[in-house]
PDB file of C-alpha atoms in Angstrom:
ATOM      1  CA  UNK D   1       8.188  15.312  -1.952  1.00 97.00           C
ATOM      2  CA  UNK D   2       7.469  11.796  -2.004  1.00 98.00           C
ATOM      3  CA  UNK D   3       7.907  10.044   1.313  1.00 98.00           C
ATOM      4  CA  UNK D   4       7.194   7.257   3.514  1.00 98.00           C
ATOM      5  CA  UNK D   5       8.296   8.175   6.882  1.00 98.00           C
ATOM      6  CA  UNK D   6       7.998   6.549  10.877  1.00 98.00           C
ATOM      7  CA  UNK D   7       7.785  10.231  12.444  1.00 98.00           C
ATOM      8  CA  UNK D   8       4.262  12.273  12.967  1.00 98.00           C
ATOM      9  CA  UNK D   9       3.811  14.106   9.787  1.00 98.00           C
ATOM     10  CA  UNK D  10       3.919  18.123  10.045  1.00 97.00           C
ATOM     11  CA  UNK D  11       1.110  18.795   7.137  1.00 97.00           C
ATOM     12  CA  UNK D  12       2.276  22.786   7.644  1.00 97.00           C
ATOM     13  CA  UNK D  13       5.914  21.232   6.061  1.00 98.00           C
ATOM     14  CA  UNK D  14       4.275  19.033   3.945  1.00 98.00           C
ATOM     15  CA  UNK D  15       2.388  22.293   2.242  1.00 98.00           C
ATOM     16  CA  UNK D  16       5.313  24.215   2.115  1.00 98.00           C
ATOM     17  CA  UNK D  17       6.846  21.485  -0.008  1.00 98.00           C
ATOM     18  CA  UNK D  18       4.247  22.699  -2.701  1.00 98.00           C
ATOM     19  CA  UNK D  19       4.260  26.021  -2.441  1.00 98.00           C
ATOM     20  CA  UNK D  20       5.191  28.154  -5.909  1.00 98.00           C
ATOM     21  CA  UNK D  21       4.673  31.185  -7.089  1.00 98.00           C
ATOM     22  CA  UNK D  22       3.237  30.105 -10.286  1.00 98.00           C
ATOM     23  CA  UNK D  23       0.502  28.645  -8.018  1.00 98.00           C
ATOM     24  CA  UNK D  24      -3.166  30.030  -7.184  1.00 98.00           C
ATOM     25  CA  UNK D  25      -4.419  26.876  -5.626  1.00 98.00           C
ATOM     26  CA  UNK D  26      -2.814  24.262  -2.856  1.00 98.00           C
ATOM     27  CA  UNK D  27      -5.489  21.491  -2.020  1.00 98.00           C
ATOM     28  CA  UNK D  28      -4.134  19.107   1.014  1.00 98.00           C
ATOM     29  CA  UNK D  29      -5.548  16.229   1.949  1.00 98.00           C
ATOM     30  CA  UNK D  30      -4.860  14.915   5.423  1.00 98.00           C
ATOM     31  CA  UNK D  31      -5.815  10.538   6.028  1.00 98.00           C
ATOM     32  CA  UNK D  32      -6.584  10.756   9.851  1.00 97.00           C
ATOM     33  CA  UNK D  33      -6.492   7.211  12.123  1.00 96.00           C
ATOM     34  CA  UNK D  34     -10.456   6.985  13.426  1.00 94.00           C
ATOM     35  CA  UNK D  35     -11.349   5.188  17.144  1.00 96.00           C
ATOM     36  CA  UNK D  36     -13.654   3.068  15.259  1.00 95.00           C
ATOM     37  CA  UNK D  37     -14.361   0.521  12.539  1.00 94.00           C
ATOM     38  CA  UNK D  38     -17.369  -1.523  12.124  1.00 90.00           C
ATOM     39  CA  UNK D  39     -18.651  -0.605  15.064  1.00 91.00           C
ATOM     40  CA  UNK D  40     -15.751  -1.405  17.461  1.00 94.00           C
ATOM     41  CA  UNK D  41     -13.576   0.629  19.684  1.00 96.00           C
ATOM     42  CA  UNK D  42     -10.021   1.137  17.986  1.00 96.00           C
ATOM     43  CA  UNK D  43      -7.106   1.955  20.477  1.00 96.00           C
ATOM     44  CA  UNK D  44      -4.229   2.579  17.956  1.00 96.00           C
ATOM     45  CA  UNK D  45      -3.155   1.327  14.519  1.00 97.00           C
ATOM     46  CA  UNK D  46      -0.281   0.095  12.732  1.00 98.00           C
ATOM     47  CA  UNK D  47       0.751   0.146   9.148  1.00 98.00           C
ATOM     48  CA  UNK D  48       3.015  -1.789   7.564  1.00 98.00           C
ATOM     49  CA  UNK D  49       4.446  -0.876   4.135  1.00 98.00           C
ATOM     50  CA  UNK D  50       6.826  -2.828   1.121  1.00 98.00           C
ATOM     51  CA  UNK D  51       8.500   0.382   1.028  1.00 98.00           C
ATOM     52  CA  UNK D  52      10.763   0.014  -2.172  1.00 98.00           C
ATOM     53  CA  UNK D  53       7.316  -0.868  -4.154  1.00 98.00           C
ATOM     54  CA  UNK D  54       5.201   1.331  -2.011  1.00 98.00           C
ATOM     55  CA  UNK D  55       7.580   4.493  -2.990  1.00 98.00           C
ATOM     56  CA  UNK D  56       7.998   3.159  -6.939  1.00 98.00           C
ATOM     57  CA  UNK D  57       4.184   3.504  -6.699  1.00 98.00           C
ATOM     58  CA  UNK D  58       3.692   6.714  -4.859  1.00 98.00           C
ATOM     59  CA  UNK D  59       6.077   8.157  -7.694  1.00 98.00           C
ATOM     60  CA  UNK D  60       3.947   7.112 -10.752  1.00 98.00           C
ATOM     61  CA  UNK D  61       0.648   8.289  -8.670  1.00 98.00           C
ATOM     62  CA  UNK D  62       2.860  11.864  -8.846  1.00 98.00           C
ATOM     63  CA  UNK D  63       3.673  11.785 -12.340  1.00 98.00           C
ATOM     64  CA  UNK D  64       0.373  10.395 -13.780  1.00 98.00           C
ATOM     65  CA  UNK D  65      -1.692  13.425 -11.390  1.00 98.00           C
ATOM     66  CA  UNK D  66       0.772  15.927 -13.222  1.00 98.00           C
ATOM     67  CA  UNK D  67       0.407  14.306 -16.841  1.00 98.00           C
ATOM     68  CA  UNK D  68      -3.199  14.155 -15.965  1.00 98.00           C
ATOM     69  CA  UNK D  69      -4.269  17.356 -14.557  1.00 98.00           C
ATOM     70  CA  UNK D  70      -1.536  20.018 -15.402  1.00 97.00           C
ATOM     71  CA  UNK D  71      -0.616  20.872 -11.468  1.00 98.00           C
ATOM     72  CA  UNK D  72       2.194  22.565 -10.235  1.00 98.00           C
ATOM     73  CA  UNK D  73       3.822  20.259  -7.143  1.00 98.00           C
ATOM     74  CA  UNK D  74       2.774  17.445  -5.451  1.00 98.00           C
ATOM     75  CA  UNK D  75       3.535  15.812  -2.649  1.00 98.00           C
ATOM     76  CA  UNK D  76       2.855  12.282  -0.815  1.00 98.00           C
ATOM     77  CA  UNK D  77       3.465  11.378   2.623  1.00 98.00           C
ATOM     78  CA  UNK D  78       2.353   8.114   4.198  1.00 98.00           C
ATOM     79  CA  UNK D  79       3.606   7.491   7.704  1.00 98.00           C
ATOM     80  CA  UNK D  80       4.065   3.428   9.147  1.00 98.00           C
ATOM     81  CA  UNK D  81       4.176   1.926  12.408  1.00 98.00           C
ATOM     82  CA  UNK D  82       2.138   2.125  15.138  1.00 98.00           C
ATOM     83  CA  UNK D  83      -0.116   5.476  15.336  1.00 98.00           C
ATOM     84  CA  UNK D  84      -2.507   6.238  18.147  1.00 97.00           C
ATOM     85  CA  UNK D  85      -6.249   7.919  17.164  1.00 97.00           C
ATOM     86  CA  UNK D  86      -6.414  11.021  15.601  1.00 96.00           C
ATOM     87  CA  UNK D  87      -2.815  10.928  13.944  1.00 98.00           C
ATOM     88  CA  UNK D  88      -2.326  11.914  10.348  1.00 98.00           C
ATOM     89  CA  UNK D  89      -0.886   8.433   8.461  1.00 98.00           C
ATOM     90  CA  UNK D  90      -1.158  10.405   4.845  1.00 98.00           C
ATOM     91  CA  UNK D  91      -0.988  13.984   3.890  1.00 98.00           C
ATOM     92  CA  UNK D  92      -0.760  14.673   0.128  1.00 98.00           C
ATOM     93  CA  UNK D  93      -0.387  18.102  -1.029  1.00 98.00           C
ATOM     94  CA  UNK D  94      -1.322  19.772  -4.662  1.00 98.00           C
ATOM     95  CA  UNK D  95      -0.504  23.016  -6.308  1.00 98.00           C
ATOM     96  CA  UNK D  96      -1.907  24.575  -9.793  1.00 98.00           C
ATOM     97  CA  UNK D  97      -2.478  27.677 -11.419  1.00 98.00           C
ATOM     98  CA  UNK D  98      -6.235  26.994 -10.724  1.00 97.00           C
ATOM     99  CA  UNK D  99      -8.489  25.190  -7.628  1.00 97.00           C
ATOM    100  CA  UNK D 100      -9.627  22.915 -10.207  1.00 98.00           C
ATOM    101  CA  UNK D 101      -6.756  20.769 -10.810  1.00 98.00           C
ATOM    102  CA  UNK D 102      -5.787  20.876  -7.658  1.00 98.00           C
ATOM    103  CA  UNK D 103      -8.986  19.986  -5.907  1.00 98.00           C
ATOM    104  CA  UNK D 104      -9.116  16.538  -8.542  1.00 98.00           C
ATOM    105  CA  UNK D 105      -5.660  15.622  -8.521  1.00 98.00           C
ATOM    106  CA  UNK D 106      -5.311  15.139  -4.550  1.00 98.00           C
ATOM    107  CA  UNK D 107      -8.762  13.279  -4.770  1.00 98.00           C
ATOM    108  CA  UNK D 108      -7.025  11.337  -7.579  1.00 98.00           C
ATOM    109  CA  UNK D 109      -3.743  10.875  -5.905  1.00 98.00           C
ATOM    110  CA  UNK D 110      -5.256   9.598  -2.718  1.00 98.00           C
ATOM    111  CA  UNK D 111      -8.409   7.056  -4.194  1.00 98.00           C
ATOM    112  CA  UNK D 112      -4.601   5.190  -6.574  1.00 98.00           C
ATOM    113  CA  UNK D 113      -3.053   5.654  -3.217  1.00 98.00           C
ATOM    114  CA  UNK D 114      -5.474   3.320  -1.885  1.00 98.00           C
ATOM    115  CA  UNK D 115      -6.084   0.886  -4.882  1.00 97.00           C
ATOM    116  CA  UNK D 116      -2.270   0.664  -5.923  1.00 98.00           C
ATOM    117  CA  UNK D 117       0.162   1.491  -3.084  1.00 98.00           C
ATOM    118  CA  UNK D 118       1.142  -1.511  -0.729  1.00 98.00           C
ATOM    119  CA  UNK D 119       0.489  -0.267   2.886  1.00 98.00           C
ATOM    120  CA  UNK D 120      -1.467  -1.822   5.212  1.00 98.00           C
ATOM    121  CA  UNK D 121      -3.270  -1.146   8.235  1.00 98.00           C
ATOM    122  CA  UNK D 122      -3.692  -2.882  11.501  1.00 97.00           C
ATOM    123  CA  UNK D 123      -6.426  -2.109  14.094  1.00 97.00           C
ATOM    124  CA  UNK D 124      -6.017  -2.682  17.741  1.00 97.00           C
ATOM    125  CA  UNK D 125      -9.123  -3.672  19.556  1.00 96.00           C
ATOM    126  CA  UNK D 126      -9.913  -3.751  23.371  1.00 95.00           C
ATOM    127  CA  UNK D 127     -10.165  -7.675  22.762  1.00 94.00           C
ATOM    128  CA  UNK D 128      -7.986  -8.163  19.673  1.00 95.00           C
ATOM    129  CA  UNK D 129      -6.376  -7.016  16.671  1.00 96.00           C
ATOM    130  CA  UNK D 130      -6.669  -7.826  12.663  1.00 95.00           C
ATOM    131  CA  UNK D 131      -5.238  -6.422   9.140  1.00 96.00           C
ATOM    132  CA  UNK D 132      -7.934  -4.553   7.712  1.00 94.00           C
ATOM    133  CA  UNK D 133      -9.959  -5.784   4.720  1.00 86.00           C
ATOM    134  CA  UNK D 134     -12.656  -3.100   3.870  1.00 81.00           C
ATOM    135  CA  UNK D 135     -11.650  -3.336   0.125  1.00 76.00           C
ATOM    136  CA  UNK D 136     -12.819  -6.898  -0.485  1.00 76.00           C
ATOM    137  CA  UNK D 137     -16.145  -5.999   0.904  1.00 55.00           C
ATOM    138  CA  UNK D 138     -16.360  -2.687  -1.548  1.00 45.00           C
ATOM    139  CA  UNK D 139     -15.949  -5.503  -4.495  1.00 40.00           C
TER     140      UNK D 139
ATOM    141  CA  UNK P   1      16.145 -24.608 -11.629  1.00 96.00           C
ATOM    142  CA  UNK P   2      15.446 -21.177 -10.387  1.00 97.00           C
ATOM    143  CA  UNK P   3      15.789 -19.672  -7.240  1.00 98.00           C
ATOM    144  CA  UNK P   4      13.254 -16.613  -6.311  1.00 98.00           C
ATOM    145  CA  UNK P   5      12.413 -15.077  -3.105  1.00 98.00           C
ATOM    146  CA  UNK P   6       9.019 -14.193  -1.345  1.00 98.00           C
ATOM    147  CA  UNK P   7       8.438 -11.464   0.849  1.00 98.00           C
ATOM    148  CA  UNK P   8       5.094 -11.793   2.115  1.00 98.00           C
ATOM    149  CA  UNK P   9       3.156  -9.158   4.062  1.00 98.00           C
ATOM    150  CA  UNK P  10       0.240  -8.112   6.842  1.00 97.00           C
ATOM    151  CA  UNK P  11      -2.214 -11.101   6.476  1.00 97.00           C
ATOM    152  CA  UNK P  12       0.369 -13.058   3.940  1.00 97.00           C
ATOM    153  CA  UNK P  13       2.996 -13.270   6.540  1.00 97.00           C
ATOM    154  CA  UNK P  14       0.925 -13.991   9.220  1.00 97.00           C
ATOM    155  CA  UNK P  15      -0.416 -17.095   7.504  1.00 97.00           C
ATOM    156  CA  UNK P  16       2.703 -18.149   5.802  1.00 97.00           C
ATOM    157  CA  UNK P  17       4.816 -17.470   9.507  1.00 97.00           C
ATOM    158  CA  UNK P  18       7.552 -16.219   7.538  1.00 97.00           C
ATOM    159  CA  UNK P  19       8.487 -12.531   6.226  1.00 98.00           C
ATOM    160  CA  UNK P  20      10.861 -14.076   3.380  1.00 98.00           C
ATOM    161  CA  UNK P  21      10.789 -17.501   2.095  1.00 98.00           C
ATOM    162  CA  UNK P  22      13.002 -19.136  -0.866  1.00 98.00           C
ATOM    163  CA  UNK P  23      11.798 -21.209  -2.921  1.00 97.00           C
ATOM    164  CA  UNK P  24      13.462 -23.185  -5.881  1.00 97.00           C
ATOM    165  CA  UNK P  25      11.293 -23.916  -9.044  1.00 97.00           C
ATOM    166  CA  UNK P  26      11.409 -25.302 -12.469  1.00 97.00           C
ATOM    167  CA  UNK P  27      12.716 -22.448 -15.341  1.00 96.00           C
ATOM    168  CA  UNK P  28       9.642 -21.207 -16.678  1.00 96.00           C
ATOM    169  CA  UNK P  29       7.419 -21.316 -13.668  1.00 98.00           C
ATOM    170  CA  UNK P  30       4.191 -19.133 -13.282  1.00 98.00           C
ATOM    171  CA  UNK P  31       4.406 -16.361 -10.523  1.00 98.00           C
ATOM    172  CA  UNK P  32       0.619 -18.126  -9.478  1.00 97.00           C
ATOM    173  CA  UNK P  33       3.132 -21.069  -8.780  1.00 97.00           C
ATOM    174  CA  UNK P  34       3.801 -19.217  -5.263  1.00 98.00           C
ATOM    175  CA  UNK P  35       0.371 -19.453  -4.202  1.00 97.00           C
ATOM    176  CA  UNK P  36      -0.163 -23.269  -5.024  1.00 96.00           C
ATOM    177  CA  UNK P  37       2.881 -23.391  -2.650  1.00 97.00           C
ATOM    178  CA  UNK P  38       1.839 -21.481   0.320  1.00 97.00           C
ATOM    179  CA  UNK P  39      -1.248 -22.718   0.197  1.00 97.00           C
ATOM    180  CA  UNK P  40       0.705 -26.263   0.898  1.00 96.00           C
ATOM    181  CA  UNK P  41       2.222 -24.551   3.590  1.00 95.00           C
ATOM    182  CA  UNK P  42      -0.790 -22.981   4.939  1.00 96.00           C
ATOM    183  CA  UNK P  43      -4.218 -24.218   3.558  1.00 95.00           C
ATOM    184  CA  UNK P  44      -5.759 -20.792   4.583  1.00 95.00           C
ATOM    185  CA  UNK P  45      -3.894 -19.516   2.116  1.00 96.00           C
ATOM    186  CA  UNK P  46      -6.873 -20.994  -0.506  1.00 94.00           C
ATOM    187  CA  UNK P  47      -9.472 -19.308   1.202  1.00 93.00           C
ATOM    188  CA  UNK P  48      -7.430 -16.198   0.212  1.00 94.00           C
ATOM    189  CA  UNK P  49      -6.303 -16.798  -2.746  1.00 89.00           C
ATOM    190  CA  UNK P  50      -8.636 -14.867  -4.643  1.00 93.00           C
ATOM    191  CA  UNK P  51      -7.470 -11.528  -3.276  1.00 95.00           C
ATOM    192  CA  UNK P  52      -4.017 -11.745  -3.008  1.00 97.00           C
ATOM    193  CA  UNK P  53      -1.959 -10.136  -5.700  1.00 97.00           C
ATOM    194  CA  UNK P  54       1.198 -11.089  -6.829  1.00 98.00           C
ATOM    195  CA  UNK P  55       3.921  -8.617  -7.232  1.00 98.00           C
ATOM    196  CA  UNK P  56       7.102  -8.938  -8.978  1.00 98.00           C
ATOM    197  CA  UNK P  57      10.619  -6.616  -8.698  1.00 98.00           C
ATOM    198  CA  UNK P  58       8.082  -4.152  -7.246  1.00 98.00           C
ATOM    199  CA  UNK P  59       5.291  -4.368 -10.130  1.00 98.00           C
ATOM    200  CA  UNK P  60       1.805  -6.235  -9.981  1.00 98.00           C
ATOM    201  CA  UNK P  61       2.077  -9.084 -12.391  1.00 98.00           C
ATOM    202  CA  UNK P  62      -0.776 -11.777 -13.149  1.00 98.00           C
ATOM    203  CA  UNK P  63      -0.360 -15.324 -12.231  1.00 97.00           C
ATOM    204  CA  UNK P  64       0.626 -16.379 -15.700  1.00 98.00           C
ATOM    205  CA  UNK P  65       3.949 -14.096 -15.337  1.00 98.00           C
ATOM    206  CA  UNK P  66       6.943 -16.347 -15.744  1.00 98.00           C
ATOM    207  CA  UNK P  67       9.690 -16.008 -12.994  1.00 98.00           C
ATOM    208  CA  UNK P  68      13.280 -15.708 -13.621  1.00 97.00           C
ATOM    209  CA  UNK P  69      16.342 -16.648 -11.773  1.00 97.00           C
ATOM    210  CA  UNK P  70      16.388 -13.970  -8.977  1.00 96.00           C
ATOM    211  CA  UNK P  71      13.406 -12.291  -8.997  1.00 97.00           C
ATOM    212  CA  UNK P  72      11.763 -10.753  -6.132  1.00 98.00           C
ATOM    213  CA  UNK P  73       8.366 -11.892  -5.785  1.00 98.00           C
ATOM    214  CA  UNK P  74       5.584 -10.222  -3.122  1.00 98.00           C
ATOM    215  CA  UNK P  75       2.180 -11.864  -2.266  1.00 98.00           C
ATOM    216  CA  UNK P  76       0.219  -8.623  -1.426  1.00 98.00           C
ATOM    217  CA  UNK P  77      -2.790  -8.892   0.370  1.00 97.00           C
ATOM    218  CA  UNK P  78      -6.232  -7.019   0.048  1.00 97.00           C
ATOM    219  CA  UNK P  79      -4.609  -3.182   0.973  1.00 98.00           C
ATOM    220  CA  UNK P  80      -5.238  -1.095   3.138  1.00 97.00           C
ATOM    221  CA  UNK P  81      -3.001   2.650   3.564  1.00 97.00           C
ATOM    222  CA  UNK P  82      -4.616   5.530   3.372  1.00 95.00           C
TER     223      UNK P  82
END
């Protein structure tokens, strides 16, 4: 399942979507919205997505984690518009025959998530707001 | 000439004011083109320039891409999903 939705994500739905009996692992990985960043109160968030690329790209992060790693199912969720703290705004969800795979595929699929997909992320301030830039500074 | 549209997102549209724009360029233009442009229309849009990415039909290009009649082009700033 590959999906950018506007809805709160159920991650209980989004595991079931990986579920197989062929399966002995299911790693999930859930991206929750924080009340802070650098130091400042955050009220609620927004992210914006160029959903035709953003799903092209969420695809080929699927296929290359199964060419890569062997799983069973994956699946990637990303929710947009405005969330308030503590909200999940990604769940991605891995099965394989072993924890292995499973654990390294959903920490592969989420780090290209972040590096390839184009979402982005708003922050809402007490005294402003601004698109957030954290990966220029990791450069 | 060609005619290609710009979508332009999070920090791109707010500098550029515009979601879409359409611009009409020589055959054989660069993608990188875009920038030189925006940055005419915004000159923030140089401080920036650096770490905005150019996209094109939904794939990351470099500047040196040459555009075609039609194409789809996204200026895609520093991301941020997760």
């Amino acid at each position: 399942m590959i999906k950018i939705v506007t809805e709160p994500i159920h991650p209980l739905e989004i595991l079931a979507s990986v579920q197989d009996p062929t399966a002995g692992a299911i790693d999930i990985f859930i991206g929750t919205t924080r009340n802070h960043s650098h130091g400042k109160s955050v009220l609620a968030l927004e992210y914006e997505a160029y959903s035709p690329m953003a799903l092209k790209m969420m695809y080929r992060i699927a296929d290359e984690a199964r060419a890569k790693y062997g799983i069973t199912k994956i699946s990637i969720v990303h929710r947009i518009g405005r969330l308030e703290v503590g909200e999940a705004s990604v769940v991605i969800a891995v099965s394989s025959a072993h924890r292995r795979e499973a654990f390294e595929a959903c920490r592969f699929a989420i780090d290209a998530l972040k590096t390839a997909v184009p979402i982005w992320k708003k922050e809402f301030f007490p005294d402003g707001e601004s698109w957030v830039n954290d990966q220029i500074k990791q450069n | 000439m060609i005619t290609v549209k710009v979508k332009l997102f999070a920090l791109a549209c707010d500098l550029a004011g515009a979601e879409t724009l359409s611009y009409v360029l020589p055959p054989g233009s660069p993608a990188g083109e875009i920038l030189k442009l925006l940055s005419e229309r915004n000159r923030e849009f140089e401080k920036w320039k650096d770490h905005l990415r150019l996209a094109v039909n939904w794939e990351y290009v470099p500047n040196d891409y040459v555009l075609h009649e039609d194409d789809e082009v996204a200026v895609i700033p520093p991301l941020s999903g997760g």
